[in-house]
mmCIF file of C-alpha atoms in Angstrom:
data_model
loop_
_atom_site.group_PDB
_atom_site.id
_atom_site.type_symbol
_atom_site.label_atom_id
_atom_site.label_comp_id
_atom_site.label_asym_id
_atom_site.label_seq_id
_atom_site.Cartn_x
_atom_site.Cartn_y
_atom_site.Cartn_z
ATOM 1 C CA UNK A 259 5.214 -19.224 13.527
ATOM 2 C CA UNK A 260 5.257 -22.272 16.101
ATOM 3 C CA UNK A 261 1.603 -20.817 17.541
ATOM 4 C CA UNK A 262 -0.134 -18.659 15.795
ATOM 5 C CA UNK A 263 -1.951 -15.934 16.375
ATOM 6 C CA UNK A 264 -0.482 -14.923 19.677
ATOM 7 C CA UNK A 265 2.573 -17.141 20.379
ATOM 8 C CA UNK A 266 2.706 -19.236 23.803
ATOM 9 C CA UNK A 267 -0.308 -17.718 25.945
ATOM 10 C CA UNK A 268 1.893 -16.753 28.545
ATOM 11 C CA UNK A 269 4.857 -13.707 29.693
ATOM 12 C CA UNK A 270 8.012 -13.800 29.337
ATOM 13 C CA UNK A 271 10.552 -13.915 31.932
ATOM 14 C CA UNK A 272 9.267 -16.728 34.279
ATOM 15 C CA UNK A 273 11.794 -17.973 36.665
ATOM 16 C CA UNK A 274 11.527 -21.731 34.697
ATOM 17 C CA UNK A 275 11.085 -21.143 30.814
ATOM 18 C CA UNK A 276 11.709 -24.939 30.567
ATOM 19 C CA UNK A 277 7.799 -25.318 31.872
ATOM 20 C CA UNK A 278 4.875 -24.715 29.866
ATOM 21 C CA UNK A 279 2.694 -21.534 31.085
ATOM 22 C CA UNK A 280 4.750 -21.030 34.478
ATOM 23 C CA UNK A 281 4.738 -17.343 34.959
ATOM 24 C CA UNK A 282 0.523 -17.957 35.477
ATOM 25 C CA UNK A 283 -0.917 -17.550 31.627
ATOM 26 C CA UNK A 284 -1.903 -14.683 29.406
ATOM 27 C CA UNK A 285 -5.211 -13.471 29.708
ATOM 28 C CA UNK A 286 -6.299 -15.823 26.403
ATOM 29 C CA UNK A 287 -5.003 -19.157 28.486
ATOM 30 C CA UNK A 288 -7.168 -18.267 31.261
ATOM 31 C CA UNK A 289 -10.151 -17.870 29.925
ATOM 32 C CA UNK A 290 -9.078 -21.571 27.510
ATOM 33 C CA UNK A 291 -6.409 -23.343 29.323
ATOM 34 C CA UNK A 292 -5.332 -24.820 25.814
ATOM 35 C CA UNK A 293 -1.731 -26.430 26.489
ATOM 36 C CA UNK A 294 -0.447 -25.449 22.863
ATOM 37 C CA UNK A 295 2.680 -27.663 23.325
ATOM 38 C CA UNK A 296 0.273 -30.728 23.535
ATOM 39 C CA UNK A 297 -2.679 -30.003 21.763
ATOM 40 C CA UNK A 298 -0.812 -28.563 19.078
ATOM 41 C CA UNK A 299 2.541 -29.489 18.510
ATOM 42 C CA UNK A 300 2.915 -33.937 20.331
ATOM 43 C CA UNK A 301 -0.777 -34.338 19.309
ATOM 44 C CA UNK A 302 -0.812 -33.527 15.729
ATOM 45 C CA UNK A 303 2.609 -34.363 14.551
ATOM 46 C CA UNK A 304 3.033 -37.634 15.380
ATOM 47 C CA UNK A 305 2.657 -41.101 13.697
ATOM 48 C CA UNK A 306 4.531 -42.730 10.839
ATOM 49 C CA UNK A 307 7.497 -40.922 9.397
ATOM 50 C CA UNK A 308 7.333 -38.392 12.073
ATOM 51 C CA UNK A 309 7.798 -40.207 15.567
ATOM 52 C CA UNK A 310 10.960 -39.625 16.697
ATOM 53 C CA UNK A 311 12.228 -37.138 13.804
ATOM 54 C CA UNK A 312 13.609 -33.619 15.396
ATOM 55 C CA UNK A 313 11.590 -30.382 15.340
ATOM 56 C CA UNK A 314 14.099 -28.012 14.583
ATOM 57 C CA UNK A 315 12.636 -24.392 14.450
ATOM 58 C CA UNK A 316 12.836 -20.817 14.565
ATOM 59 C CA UNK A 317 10.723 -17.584 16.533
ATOM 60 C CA UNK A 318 8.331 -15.735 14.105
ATOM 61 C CA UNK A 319 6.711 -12.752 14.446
ATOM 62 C CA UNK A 320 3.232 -14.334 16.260
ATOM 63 C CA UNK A 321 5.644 -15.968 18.162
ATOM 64 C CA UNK A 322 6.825 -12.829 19.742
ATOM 65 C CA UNK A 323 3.176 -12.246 20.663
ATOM 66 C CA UNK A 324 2.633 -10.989 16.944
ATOM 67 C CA UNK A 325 1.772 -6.709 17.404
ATOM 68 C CA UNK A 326 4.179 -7.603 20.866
ATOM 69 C CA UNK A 327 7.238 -8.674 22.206
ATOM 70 C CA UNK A 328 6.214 -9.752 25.570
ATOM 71 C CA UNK A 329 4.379 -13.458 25.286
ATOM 72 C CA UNK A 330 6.413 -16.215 26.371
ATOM 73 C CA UNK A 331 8.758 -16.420 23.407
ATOM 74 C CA UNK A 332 11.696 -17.883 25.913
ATOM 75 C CA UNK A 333 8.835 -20.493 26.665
ATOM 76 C CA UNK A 334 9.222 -21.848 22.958
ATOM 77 C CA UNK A 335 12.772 -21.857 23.453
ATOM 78 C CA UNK A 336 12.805 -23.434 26.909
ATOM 79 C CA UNK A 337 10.823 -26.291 25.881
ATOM 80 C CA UNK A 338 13.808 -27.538 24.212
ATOM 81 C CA UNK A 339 14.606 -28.888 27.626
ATOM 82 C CA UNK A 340 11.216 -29.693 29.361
ATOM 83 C CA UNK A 341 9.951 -32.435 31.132
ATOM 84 C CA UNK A 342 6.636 -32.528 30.605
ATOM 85 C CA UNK A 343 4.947 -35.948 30.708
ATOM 86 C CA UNK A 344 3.273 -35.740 27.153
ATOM 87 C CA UNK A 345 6.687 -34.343 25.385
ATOM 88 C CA UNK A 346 8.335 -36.921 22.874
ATOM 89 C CA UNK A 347 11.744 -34.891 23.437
ATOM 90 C CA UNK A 348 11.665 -33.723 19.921
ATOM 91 C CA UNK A 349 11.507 -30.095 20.146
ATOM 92 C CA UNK A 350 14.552 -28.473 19.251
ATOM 93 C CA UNK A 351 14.597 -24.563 19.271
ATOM 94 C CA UNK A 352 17.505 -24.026 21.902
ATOM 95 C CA UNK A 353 18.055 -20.174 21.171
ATOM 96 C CA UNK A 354 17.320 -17.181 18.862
ATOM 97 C CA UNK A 355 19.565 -18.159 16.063
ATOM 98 C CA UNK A 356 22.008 -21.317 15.879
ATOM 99 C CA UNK A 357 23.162 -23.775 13.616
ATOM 100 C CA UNK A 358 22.979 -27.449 13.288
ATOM 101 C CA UNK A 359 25.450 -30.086 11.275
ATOM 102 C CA UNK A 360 23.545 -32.953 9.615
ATOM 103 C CA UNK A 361 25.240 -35.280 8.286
ATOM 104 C CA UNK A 362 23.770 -37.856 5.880
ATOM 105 C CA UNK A 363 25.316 -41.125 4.547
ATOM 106 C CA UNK A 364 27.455 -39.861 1.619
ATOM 107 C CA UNK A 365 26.837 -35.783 2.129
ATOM 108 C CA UNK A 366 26.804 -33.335 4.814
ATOM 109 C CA UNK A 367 24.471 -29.957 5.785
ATOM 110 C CA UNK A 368 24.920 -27.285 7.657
ATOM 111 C CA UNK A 369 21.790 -25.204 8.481
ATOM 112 C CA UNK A 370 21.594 -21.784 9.819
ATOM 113 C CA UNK A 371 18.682 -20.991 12.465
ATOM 114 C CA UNK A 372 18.217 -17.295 12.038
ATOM 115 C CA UNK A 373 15.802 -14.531 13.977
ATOM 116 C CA UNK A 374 14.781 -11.743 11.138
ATOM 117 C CA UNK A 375 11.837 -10.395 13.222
ATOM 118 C CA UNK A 376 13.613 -7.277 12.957
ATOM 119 C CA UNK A 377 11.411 -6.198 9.973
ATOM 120 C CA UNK A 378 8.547 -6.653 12.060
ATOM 121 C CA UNK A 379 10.048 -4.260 14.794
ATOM 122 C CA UNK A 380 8.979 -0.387 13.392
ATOM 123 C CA UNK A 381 9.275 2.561 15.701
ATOM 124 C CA UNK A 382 6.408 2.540 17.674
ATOM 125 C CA UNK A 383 3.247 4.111 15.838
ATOM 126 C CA UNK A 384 3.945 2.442 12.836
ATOM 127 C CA UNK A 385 1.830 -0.129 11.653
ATOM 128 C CA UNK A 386 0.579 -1.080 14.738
ATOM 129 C CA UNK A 387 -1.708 -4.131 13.516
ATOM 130 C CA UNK A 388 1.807 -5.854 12.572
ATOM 131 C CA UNK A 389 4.510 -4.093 15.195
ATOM 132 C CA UNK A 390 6.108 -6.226 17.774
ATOM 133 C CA UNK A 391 7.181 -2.946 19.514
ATOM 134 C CA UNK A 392 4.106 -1.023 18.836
ATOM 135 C CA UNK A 393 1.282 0.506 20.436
ATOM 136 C CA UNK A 394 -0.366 -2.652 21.498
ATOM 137 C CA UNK A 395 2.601 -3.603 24.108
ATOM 138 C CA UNK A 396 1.689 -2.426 27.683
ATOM 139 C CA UNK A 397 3.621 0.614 28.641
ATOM 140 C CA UNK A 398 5.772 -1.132 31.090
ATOM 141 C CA UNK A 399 6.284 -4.441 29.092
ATOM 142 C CA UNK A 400 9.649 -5.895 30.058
ATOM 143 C CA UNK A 401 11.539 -9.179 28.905
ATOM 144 C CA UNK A 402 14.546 -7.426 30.495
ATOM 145 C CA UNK A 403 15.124 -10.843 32.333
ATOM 146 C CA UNK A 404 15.136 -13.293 29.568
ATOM 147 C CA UNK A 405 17.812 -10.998 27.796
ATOM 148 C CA UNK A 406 14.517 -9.428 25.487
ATOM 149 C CA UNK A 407 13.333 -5.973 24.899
ATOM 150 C CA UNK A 408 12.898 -4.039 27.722
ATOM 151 C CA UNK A 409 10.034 -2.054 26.665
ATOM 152 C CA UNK A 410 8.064 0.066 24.362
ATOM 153 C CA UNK A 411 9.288 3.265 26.179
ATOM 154 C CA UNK A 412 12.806 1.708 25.669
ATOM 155 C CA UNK A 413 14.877 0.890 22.516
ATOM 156 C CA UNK A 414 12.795 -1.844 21.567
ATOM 157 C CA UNK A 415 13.255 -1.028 17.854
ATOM 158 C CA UNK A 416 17.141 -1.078 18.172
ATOM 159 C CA UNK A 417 17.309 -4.241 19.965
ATOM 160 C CA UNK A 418 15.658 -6.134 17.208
ATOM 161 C CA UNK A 419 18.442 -4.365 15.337
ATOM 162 C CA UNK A 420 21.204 -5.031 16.817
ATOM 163 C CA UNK A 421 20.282 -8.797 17.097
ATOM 164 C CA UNK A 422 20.354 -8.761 13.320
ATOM 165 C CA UNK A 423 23.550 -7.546 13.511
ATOM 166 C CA UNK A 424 25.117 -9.641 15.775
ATOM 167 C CA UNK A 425 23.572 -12.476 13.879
ATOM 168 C CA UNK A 426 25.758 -11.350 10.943
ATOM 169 C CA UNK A 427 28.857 -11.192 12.823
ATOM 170 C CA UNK A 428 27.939 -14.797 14.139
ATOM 171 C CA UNK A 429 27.698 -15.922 10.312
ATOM 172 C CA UNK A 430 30.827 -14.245 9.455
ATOM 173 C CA UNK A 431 32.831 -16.347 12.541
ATOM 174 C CA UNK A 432 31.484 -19.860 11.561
ATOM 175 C CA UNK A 433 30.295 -20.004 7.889
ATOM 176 C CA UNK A 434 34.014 -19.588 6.764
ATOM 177 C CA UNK A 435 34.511 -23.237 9.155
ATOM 178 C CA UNK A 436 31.976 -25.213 7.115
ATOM 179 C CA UNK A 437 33.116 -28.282 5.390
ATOM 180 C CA UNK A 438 29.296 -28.962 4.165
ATOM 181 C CA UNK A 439 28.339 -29.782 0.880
ATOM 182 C CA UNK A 440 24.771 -27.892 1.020
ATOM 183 C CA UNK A 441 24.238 -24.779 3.789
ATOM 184 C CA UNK A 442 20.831 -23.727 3.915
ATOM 185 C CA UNK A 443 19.473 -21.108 6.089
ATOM 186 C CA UNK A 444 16.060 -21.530 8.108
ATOM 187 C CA UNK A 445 14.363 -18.283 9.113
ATOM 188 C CA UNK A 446 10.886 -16.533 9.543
ATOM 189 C CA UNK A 447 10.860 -13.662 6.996
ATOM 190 C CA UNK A 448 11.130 -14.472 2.843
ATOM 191 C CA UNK A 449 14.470 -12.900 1.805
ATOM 192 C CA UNK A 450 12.283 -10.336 0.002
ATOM 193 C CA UNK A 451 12.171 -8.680 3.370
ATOM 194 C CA UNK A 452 15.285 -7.057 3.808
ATOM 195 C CA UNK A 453 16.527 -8.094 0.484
ATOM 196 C CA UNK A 454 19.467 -6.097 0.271
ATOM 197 C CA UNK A 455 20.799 -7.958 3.399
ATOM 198 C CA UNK A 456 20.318 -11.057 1.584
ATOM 199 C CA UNK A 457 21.640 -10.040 -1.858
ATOM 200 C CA UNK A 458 25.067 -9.491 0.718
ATOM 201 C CA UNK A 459 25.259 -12.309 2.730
ATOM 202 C CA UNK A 460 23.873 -14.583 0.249
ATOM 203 C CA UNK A 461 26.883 -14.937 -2.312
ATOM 204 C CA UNK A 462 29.188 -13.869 0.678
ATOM 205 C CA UNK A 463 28.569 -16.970 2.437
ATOM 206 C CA UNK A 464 27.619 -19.401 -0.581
ATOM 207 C CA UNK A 465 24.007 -20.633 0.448
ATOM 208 C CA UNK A 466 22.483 -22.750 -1.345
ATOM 209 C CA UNK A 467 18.802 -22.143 0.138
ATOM 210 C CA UNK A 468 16.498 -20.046 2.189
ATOM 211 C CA UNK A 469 13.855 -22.000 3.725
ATOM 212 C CA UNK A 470 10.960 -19.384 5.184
ATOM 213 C CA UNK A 471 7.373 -18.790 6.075
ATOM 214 C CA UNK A 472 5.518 -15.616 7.200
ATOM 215 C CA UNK A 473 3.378 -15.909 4.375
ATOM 216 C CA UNK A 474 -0.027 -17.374 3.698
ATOM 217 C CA UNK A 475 0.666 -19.014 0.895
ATOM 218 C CA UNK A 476 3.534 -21.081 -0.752
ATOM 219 C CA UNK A 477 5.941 -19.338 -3.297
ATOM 220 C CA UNK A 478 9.613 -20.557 -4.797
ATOM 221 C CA UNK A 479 12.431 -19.882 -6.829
ATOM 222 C CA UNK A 480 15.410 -21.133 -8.072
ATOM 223 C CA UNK A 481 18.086 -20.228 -10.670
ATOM 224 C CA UNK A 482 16.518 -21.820 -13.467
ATOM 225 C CA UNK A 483 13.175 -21.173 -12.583
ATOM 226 C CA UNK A 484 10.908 -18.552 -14.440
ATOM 227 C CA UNK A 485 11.298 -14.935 -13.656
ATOM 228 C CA UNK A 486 7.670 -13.348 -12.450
ATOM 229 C CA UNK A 487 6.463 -10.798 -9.605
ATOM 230 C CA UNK A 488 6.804 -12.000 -5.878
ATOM 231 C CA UNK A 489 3.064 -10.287 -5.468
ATOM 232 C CA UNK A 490 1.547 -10.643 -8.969
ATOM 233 C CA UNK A 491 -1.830 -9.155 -7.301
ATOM 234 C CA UNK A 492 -0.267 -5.729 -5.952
ATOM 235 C CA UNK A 493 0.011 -3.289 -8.693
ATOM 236 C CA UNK A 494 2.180 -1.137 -6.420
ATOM 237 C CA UNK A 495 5.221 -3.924 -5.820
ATOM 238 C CA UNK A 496 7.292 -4.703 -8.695
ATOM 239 C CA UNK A 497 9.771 -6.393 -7.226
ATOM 240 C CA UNK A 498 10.654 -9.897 -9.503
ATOM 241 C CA UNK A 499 11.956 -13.286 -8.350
ATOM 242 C CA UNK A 500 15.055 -13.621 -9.739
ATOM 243 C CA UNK A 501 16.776 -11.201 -7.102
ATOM 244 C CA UNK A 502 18.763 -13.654 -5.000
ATOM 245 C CA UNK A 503 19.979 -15.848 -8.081
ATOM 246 C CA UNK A 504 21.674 -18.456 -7.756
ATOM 247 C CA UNK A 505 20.495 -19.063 -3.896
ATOM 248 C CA UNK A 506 16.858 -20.999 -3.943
ATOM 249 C CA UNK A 507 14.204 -19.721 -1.943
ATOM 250 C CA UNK A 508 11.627 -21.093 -0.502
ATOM 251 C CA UNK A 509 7.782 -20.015 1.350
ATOM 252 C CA UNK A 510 6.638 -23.049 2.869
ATOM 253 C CA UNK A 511 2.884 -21.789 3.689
ATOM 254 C CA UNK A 512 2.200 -24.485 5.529
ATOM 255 C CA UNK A 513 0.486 -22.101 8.710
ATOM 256 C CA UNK A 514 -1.582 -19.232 9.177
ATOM 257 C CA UNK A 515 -4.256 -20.854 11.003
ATOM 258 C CA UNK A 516 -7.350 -20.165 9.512
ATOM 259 C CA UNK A 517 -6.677 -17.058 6.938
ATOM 260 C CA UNK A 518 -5.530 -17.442 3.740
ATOM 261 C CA UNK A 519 -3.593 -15.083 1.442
ATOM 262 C CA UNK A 520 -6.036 -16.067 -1.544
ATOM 263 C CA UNK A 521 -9.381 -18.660 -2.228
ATOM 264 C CA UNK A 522 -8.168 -22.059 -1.231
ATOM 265 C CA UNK A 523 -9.613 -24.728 -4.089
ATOM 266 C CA UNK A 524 -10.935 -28.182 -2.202
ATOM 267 C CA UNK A 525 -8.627 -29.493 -4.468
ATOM 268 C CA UNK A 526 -5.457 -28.581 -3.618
ATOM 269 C CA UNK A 527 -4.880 -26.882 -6.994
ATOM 270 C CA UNK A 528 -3.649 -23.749 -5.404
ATOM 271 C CA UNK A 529 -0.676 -22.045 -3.495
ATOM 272 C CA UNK A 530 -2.516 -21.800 -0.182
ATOM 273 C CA UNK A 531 -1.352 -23.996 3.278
ATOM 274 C CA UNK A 532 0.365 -27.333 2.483
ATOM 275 C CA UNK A 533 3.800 -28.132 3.035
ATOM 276 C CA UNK A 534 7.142 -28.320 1.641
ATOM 277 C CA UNK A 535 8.878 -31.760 0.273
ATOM 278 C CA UNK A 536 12.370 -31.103 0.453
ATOM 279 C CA UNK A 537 14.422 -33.818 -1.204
ATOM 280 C CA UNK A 538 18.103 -33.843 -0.466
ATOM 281 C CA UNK A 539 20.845 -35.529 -2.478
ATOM 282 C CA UNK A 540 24.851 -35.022 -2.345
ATOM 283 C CA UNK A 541 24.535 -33.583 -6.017
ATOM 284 C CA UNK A 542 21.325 -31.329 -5.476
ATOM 285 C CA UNK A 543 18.053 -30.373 -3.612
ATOM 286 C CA UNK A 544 15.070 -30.753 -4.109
ATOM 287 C CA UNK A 545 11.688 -28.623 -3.018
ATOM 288 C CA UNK A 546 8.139 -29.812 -4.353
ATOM 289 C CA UNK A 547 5.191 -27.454 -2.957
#
């Protein structure tokens, strides 16, 4: 999630989704006019290592407006091209899904940009605390003009859907083009969600890595890591690690504002917020939580 809890405190579907906030502000920005672009995003990443190093991303769930679809989620894509007076011009989240070609001095990367808020998108009375086209959307809720969901009352739950799929046709018309030694896809959701998808288009397409977040906490595997239980404190989900062998994936836990999944320790000696090193060489990667 760029901004979490609610996304950018705004609507969608302003005439200018290039400019912070101009369809008037959410409710939340009006009562704190916090410019989340500046206050969170230029004035905290910045200094040494990170000035002038693009901030490639991807929408997650909050970023949708978190239990709704209507917050100014084309706002966080817009700002790709602003021209705000505080932006560094390093934002770089120029549509739903995408790809980029990096190319390093003796290697090349491709990485995939992909939307799976789809398993965030239940028919509407399900789990509304954690629905982006649940009960909590206003009736007549309409991002009709941004090409988004048109509503609650609409097929809300089967546009989510069919983005999905025509992300997956997208990966079937350009994947077979790579020359890249490494393709690594970035995306919201761990591959746990929907994991049936993954165990598909994994091996179909030959990633190497999923890079995701969602979570509150950091998690990994790899091929030759041990095989445990992706939620070794539920009793109720079995599931094990090992499923999308030999792709790596990755949590990064690096957000969630001020929750946590489990007790932080002062000390770092835990699983909970940080970042993820990722280390990349022509004859392997690297990921150190």
């Amino acid at each position: 999630d760029n901004f979490y809890w609610g996304g950018v405190y705004d609507y969608c579907g302003s005439g200018d989704f290039t400019r912070p906030y101009s369809n008037g502000g959410s409710i939340e920005h009006k009562l704190d006019p916090v410019n989340q672009f500046k206050e969170i995003f230029e004035d905290i990443y910045n200094g040494p290592g990170l000035d002038g190093k693009m901030w490639l991303g991807v929408l997650g769930n909050h970023d949708w407006g978190g239990f709704r679809f209507d917050q100014a989620w084309d706002q966080a894509i817009g700002y790709t091209w602003n021209y705000e007076w505080y932006s560094k011009k390093r934002w770089l989240t120029p549509a739903l899904y995408y790809y980029v070609t990096v190319k390093y001095p003796d290697f090349v990367v491709d990485y995939y940009f992909l939307d799976t808020n789809v398993w965030d998108a239940l028919p509407y009375g399900e789990n509304p605390p954690h629905n982006i086209c649940g009960p909590h959307n206003p009736w007549n809720a309409n991002c009709g003009l941004p090409h988004g969901p048109t509503g609650p009352a609409d097929n809300c739950v089967g546009w989510f859907k069919n983005l999905w799929e025509v992300q997956k046709r997208w990966l079937d018309g350009i994947v077979p083009k790579s020359k890249a030694h490494w393709r690594i896809v970035v995306t919201h959701f761990p591959p746990y969600w929907g994991k049936w998808e993954w165990q598909y288009l994994a091996p179909r397409h030959e990633f190497d890595a999923i890079i995701t977040g969602h979570r509150h906490s950091q998690n990994m595997h790899g091929p030759t890591d041990p095989v445990g239980k992706i939620w070794p404190e539920d009793v109720t989900k079995p599931e094990t690690n090992e499923f999308l062998d030999p792709t790596a994936w990755i949590v990064s836990g690096g957000g969630g504002g001020i929750t946590s999944e489990h007790m932080p320790n002062n000390g770092g000696w835990d699983d909970q917020y940080g970042f993820v090193h990722m280390e990349l060489k022509k004859e392997k990667l690297m990921f150190t939580l």
